PDB file of C-alpha atoms and ligand atoms in Angstrom:
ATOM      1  CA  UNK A  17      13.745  -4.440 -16.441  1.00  0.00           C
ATOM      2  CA  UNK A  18      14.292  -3.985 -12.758  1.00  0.00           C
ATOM      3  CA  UNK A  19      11.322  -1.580 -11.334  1.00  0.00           C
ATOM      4  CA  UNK A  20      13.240   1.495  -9.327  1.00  0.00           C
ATOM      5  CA  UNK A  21      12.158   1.393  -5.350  1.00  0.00           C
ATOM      6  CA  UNK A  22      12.264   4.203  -2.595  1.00  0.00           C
ATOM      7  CA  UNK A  23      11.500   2.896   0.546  1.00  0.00           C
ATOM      8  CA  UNK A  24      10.742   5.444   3.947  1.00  0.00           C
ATOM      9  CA  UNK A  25      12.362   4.019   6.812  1.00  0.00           C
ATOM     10  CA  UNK A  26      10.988   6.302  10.038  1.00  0.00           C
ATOM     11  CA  UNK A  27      12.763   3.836  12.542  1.00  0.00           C
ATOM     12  CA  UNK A  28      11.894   5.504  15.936  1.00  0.00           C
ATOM     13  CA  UNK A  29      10.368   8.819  14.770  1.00  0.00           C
ATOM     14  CA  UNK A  30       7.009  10.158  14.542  1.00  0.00           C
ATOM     15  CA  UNK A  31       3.692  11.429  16.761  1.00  0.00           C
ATOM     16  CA  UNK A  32       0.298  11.394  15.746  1.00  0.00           C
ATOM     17  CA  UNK A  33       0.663  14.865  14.857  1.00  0.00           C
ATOM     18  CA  UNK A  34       3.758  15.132  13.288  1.00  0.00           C
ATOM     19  CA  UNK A  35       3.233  11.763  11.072  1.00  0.00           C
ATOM     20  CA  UNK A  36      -0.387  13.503   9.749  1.00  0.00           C
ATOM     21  CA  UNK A  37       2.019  16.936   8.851  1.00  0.00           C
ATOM     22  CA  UNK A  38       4.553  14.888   7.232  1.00  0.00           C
ATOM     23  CA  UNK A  39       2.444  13.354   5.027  1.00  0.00           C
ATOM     24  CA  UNK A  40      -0.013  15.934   3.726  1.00  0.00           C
ATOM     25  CA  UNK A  41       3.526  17.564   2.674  1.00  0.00           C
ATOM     26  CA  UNK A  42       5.011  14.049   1.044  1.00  0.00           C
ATOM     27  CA  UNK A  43       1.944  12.925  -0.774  1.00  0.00           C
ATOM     28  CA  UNK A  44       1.508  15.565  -3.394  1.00  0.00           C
ATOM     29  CA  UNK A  45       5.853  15.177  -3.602  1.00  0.00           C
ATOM     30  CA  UNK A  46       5.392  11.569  -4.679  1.00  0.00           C
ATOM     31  CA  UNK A  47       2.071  11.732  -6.979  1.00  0.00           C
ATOM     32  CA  UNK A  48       4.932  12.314 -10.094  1.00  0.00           C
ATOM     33  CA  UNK A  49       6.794   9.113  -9.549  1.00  0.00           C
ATOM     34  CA  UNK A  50       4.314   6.798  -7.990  1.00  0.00           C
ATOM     35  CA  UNK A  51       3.503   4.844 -11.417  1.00  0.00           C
ATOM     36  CA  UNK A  52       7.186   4.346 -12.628  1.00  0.00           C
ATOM     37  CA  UNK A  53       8.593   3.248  -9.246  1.00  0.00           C
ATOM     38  CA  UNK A  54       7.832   1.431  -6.067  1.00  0.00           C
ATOM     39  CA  UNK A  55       7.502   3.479  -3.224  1.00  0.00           C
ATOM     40  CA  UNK A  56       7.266   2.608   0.297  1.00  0.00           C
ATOM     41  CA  UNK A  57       6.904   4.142   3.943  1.00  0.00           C
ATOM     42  CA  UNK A  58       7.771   2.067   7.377  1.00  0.00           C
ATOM     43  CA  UNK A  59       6.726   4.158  10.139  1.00  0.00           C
ATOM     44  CA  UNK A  60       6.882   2.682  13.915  1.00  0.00           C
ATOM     45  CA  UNK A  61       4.262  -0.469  14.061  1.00  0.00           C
ATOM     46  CA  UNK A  62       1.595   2.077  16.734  1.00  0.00           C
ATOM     47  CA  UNK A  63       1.500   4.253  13.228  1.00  0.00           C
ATOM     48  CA  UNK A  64       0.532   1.378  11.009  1.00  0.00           C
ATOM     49  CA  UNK A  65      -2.793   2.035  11.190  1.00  0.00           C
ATOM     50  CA  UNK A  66      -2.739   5.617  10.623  1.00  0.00           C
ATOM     51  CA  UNK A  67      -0.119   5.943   7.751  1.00  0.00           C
ATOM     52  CA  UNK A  68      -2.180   3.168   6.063  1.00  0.00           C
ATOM     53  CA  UNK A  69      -5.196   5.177   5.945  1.00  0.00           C
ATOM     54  CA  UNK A  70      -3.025   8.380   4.551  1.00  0.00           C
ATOM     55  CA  UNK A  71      -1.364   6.628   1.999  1.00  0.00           C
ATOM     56  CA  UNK A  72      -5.376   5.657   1.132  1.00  0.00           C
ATOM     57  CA  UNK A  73      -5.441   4.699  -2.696  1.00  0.00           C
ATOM     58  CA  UNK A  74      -2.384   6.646  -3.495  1.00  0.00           C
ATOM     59  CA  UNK A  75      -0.812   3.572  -5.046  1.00  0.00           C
ATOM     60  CA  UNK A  76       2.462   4.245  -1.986  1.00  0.00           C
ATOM     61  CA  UNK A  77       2.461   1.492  -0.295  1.00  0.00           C
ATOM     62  CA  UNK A  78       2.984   0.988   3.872  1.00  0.00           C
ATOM     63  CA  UNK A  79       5.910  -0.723   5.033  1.00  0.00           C
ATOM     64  CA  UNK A  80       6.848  -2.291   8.346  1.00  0.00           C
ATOM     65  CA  UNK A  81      10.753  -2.294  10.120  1.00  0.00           C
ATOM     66  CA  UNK A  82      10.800  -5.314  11.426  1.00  0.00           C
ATOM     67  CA  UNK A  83       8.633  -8.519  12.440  1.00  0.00           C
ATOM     68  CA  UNK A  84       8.741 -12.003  13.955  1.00  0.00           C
ATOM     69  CA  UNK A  85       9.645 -15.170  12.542  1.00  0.00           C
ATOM     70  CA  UNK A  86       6.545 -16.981  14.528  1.00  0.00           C
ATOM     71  CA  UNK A  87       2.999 -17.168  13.488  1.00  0.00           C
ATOM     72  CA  UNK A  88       1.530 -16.253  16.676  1.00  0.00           C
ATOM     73  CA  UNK A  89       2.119 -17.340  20.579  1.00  0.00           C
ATOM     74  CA  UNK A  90       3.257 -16.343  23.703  1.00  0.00           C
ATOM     75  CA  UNK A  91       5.952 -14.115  22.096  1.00  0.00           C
ATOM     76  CA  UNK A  92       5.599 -11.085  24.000  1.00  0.00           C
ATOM     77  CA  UNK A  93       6.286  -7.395  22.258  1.00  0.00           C
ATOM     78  CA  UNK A  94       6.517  -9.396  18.936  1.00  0.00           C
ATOM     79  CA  UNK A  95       4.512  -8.902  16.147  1.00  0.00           C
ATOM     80  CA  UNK A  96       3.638 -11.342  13.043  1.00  0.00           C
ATOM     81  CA  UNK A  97       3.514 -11.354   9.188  1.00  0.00           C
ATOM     82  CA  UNK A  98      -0.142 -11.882   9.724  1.00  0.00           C
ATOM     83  CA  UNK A  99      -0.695  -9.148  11.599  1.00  0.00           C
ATOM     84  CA  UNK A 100       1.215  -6.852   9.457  1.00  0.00           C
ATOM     85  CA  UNK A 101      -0.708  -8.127   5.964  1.00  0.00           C
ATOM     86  CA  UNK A 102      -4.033  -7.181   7.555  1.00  0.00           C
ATOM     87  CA  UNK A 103      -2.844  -3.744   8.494  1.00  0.00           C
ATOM     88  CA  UNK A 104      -2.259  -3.555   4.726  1.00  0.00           C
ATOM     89  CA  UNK A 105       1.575  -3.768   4.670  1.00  0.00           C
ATOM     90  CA  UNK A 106       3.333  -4.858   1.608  1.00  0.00           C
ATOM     91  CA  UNK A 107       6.644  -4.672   2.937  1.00  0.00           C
ATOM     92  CA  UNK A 108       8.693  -5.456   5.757  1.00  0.00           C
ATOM     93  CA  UNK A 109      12.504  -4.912   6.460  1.00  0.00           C
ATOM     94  CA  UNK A 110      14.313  -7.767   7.842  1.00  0.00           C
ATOM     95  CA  UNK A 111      17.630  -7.562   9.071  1.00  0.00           C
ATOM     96  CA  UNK A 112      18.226  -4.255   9.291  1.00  0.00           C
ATOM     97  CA  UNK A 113      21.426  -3.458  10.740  1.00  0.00           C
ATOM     98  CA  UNK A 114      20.153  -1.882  13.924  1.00  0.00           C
ATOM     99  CA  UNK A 115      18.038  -4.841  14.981  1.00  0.00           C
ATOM    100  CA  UNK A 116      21.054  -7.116  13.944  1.00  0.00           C
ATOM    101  CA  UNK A 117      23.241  -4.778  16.425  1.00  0.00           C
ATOM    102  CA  UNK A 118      21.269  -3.638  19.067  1.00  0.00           C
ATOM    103  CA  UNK A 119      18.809  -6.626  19.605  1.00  0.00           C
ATOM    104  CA  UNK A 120      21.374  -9.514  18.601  1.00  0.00           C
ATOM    105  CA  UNK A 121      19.679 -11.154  15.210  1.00  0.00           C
ATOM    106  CA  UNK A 122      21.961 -13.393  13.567  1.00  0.00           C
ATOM    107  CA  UNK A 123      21.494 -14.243  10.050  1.00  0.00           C
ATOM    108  CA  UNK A 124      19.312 -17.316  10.453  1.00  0.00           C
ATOM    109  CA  UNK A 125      17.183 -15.383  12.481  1.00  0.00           C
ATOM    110  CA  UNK A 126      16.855 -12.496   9.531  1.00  0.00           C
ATOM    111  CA  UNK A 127      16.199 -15.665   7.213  1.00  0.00           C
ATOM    112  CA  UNK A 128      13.461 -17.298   9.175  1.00  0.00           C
ATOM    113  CA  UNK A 129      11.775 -13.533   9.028  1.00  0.00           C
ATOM    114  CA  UNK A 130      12.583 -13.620   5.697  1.00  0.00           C
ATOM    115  CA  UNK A 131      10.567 -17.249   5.221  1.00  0.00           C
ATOM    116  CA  UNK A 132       7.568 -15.884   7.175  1.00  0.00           C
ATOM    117  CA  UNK A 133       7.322 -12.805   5.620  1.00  0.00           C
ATOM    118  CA  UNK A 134       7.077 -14.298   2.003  1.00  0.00           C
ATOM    119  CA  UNK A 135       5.028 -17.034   2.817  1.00  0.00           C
ATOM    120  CA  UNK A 136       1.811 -14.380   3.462  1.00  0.00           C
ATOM    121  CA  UNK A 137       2.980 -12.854  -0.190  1.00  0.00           C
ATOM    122  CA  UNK A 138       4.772  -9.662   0.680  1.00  0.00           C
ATOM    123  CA  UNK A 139       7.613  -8.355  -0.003  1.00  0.00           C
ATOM    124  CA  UNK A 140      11.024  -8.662   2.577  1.00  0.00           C
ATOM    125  CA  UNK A 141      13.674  -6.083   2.344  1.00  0.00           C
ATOM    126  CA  UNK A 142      16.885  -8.038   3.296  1.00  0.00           C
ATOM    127  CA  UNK A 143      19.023  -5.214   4.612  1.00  0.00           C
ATOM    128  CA  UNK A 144      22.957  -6.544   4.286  1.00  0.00           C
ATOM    129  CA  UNK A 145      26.434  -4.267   4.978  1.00  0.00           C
ATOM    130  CA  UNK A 146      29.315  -4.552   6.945  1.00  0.00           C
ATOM    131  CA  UNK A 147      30.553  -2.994   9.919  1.00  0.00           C
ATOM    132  CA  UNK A 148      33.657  -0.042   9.277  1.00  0.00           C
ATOM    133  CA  UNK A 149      35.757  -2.661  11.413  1.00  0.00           C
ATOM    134  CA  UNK A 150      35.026  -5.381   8.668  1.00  0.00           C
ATOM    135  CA  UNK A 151      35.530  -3.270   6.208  1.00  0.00           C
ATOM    136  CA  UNK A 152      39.212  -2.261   7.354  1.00  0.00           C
ATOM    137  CA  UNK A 153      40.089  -5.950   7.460  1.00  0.00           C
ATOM    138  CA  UNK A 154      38.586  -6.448   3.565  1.00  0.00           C
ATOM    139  CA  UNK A 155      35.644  -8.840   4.978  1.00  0.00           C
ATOM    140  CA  UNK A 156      33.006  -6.928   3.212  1.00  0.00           C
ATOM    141  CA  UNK A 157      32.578  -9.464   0.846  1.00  0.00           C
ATOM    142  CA  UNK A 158      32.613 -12.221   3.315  1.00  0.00           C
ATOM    143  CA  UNK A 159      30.177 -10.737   5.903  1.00  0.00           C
ATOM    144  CA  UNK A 160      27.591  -9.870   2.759  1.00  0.00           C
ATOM    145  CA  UNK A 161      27.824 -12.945   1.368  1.00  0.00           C
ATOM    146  CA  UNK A 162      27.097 -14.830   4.385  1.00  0.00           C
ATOM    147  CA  UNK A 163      24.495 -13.016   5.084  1.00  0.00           C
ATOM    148  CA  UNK A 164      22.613 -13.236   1.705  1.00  0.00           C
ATOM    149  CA  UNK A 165      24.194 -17.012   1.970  1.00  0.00           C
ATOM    150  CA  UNK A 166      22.043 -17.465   5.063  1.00  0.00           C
ATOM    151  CA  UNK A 167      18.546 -16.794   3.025  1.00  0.00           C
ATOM    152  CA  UNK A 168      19.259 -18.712   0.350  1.00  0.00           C
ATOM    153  CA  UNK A 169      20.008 -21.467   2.621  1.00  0.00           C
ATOM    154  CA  UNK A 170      16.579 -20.569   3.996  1.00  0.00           C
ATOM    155  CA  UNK A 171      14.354 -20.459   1.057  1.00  0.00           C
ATOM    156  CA  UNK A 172      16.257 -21.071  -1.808  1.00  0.00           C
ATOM    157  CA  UNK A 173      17.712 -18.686  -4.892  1.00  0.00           C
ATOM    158  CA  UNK A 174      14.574 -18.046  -6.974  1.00  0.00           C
ATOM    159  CA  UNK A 175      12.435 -16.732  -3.476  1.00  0.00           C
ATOM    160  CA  UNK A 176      15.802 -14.447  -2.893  1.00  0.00           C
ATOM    161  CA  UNK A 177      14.926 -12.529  -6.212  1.00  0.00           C
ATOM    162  CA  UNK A 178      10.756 -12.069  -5.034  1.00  0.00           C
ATOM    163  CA  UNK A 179      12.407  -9.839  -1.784  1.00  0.00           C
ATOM    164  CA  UNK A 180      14.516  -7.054  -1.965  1.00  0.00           C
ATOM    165  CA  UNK A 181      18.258  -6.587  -1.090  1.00  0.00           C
ATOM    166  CA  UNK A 182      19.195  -3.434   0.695  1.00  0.00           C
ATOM    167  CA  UNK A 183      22.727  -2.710   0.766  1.00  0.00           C
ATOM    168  CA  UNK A 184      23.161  -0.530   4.010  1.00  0.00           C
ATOM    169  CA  UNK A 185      27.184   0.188   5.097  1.00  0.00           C
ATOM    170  CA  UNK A 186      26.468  -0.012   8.909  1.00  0.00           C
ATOM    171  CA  UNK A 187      29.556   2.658   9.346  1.00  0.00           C
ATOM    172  CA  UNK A 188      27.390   5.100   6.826  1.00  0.00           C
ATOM    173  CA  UNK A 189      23.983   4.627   8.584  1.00  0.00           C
ATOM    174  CA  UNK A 190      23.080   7.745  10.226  1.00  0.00           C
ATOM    175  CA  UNK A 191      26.300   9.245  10.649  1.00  0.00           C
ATOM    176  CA  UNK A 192      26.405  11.610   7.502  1.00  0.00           C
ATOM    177  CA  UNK A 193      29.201   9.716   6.083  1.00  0.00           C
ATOM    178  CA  UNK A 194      27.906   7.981   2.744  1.00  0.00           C
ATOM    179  CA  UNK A 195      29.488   5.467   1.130  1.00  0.00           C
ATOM    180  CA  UNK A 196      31.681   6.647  -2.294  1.00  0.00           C
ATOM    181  CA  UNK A 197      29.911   6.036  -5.539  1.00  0.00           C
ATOM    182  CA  UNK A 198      33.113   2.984  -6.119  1.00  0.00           C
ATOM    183  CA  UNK A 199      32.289   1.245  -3.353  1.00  0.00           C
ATOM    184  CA  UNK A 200      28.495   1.238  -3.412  1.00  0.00           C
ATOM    185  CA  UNK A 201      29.249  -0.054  -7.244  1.00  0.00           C
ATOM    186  CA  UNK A 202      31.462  -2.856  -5.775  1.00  0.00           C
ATOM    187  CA  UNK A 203      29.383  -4.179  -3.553  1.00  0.00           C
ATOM    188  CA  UNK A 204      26.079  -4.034  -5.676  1.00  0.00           C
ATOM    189  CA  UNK A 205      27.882  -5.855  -8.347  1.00  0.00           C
ATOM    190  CA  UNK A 206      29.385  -8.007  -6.139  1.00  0.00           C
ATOM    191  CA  UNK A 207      26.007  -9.310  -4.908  1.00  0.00           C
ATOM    192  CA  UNK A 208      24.851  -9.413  -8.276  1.00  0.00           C
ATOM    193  CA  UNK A 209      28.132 -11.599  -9.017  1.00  0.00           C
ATOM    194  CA  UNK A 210      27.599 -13.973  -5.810  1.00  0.00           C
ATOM    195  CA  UNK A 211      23.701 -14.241  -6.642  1.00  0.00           C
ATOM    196  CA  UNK A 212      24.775 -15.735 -10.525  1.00  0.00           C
ATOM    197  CA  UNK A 213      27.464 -17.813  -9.026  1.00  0.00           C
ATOM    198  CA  UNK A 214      24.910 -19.430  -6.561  1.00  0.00           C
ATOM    199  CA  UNK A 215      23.136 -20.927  -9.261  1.00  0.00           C
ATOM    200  CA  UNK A 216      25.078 -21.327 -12.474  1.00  0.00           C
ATOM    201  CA  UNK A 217      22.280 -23.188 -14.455  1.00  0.00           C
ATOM    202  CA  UNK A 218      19.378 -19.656 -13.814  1.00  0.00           C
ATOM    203  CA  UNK A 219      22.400 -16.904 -12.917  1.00  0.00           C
ATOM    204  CA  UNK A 220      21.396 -14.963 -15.864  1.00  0.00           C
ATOM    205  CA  UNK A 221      17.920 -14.352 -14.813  1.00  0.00           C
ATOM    206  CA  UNK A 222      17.825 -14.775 -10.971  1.00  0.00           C
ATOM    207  CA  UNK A 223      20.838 -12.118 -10.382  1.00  0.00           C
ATOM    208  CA  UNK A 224      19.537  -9.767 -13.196  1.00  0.00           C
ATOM    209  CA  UNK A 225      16.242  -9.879 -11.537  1.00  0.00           C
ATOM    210  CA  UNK A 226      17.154  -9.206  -8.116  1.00  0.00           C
ATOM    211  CA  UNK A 227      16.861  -5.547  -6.618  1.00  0.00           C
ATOM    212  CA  UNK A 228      19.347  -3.881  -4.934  1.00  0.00           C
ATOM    213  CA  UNK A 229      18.953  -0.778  -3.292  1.00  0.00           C
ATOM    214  CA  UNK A 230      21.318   1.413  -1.369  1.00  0.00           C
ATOM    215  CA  UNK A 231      20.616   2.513   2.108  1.00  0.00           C
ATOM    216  CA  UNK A 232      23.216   5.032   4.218  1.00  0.00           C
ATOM    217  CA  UNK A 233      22.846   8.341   4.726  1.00  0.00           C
ATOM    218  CA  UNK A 234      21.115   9.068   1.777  1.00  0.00           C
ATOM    219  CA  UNK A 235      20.466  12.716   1.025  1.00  0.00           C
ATOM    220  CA  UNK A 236      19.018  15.038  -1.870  1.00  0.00           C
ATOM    221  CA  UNK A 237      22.606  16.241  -2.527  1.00  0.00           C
ATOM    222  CA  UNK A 238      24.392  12.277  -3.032  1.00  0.00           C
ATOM    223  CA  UNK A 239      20.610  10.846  -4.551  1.00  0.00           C
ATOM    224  CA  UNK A 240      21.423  11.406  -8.097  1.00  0.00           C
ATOM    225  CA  UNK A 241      25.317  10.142  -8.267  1.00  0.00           C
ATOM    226  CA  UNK A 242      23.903   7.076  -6.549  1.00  0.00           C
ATOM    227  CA  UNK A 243      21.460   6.322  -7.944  1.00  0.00           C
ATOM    228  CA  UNK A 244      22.676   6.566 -11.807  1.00  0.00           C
ATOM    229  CA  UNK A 245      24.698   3.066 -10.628  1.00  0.00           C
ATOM    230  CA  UNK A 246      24.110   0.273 -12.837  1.00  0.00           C
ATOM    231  CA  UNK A 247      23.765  -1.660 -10.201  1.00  0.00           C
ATOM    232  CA  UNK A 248      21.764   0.205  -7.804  1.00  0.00           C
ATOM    233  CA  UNK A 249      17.574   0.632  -8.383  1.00  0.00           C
ATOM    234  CA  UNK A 250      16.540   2.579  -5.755  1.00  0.00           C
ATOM    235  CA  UNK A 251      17.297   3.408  -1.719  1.00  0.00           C
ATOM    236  CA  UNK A 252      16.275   3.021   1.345  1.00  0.00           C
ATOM    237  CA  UNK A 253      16.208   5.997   3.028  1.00  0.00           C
ATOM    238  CA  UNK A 254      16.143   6.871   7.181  1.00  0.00           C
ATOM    239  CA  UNK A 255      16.805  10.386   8.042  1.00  0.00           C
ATOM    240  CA  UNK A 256      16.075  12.206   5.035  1.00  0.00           C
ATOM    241  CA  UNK A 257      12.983  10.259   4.908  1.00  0.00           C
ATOM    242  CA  UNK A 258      11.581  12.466   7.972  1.00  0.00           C
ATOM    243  CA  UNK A 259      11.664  15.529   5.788  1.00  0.00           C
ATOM    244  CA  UNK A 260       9.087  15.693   3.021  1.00  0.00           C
ATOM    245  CA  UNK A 261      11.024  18.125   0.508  1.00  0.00           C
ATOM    246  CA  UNK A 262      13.935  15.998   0.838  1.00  0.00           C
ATOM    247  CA  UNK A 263      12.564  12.283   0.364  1.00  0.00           C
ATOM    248  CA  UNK A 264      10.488  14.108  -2.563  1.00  0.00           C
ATOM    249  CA  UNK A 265      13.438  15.515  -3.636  1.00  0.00           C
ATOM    250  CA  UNK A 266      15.453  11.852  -3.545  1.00  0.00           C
ATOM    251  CA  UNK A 267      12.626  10.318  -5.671  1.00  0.00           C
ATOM    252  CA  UNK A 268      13.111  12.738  -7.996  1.00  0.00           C
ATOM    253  CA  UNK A 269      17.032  12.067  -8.526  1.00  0.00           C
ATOM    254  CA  UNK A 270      16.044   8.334  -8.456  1.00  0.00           C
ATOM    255  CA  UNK A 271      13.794   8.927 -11.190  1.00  0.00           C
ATOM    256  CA  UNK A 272      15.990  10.909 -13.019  1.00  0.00           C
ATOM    257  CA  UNK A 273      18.564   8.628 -12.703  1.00  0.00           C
ATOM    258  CA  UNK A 274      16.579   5.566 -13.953  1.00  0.00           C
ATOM    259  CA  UNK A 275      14.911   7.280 -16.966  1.00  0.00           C
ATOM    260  CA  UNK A 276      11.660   6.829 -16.043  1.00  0.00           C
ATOM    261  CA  UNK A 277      10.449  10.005 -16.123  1.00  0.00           C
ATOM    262  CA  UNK A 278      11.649  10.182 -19.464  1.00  0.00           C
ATOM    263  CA  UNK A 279      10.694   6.726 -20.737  1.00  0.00           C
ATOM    264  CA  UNK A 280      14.714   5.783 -21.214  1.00  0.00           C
ATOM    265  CA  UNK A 281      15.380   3.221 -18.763  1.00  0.00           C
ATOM    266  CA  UNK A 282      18.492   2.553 -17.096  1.00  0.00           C
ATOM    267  CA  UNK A 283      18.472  -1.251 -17.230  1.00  0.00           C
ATOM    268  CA  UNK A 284      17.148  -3.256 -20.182  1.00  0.00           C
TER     269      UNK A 284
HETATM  270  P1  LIG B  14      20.032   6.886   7.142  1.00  0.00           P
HETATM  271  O1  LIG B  14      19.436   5.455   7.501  1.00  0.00           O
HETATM  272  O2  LIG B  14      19.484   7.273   5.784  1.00  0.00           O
HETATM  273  O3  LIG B  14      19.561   7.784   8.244  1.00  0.00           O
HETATM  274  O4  LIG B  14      21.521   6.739   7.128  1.00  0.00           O
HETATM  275  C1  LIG B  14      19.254   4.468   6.513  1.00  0.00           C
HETATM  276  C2  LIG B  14      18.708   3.218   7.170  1.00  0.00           C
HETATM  277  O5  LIG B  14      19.127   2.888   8.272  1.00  0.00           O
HETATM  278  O6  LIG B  14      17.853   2.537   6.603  1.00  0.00           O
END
């Protein structure tokens, strides 16, 4: 059984002040759901340290948004897998589309973060989705594949399945427009589909193993619908993430939707 995951992505938010306010209201949101699912917050890497000693022994764990594929060096503004394990993360994006648009990563670049960040043991979140131009011109497929294509290639099938794919349309990031419940369902079973075809011989297990979450404007009202997907265990969530009643809210509908609160899981 695939364990649901709800993962806080702050990207450029936050203060001191306004972190500490946000999460005295989140924590006692999440307490419900923190043994049934994985849940995760990235905050901005100056926050690390100070989220990390919120979360305390709550059992959520801290996430970063990005990292470098180096160990250490003269790589100025960059910051390394080792860095981030001793600040207690157990998490890291990679890929995400924003860094892909806005600060040029190409997929081998995402892989080699990929590589670094599970060779210290934690956990990448390979975020994958197409652009609305892409999608007009029926390359979603294409583009996703070759961008899952490009870890694999990396560090093979079976290290694939110990990260996390997040499927993010880069046309429904931020802009209120999500994704319809059909074509988040395509796409998750269409990277399910690609994963088993990559390696006939293990495609039951690897591809049944993998989890895919759905990232894109995300909000308390679309949660549930999306999350009741067969194909889709949990989110990762940007905006709505900044508002403690509705990321509580949004683990709530995710773990409505996968039965746990209830002991029926959706996936056996
Ligand atoms: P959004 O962002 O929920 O604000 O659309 C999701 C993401 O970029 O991870």
């Amino acid at each position: 059984m695939r364990k649901p995951i709800l993962i806080a992505n702050w990207k450029m938010n936050g203060s001191l002040q306004s972190n500490q306010a946000l999460m005295v209201r989140l924590l006692p949101r999440l307490r419900l759901f923190r043994k049934t699912m994985d849940l995760a917050v990235c905050p901005p890497f100056p926050y690390l340290f100070q989220v990390r000693d919120l979360l305390g022994y709550t059992g959520i764990m801290l996430g970063a948004q990005n990292v470098s594929s180096y160990v250490s060096g003269a790589y100025t503004g960059e910051v390394s897998a080792t860095m981030l394990q001793e600040m207690g993360c157990r998490y890291v994006l990679v890929g995400h589309s924003e860094r892909r648009a806005l600060y040029g990563e190409t997929s081998q670049d995402v892989a080699a973060k990929f590589r670094s960040v599970l060779g210290l043991g934690l956990i990448p979140v390979l975020c994958v989705g197409e652009t609305l131009e892409e999608r007009e011109n029926n390359q979603t497929r294409t583009v996703i594949e070759q961008q899952i294509q490009a870890v694999i290639d990396e560090v093979g099938l079976a290290s694939l399945a110990r990260g996390v794919v997040a499927y993010e349309p880069v046309w429904a990031i931020g802009t209120g427009k999500t994704a319809t419940p059909e074509q988040v369902s395509l796409v998750h079973q269409d990277i399910r589909q690609f994963v088993a075809r990559c390696a006939p011989e293990a495609s039951g297990d690897i591809s049944q193993e993998l989890r895919v979450i759905y990232g894109g404007s995300v909000k308390p009202g679309n949660a549930f619908e999306l999350f009741s997907l067969p194909d889709v265990d949990g989110g990762l969530i940007g905006g709505a993430s900044l508002h403690a009643d509705d990321f509580g809210t949004i683990a709530g509908a995710l773990a409505e939707a996968s039965g746990v609160l209830t002991g029926e899981c959706k996936v056996e």
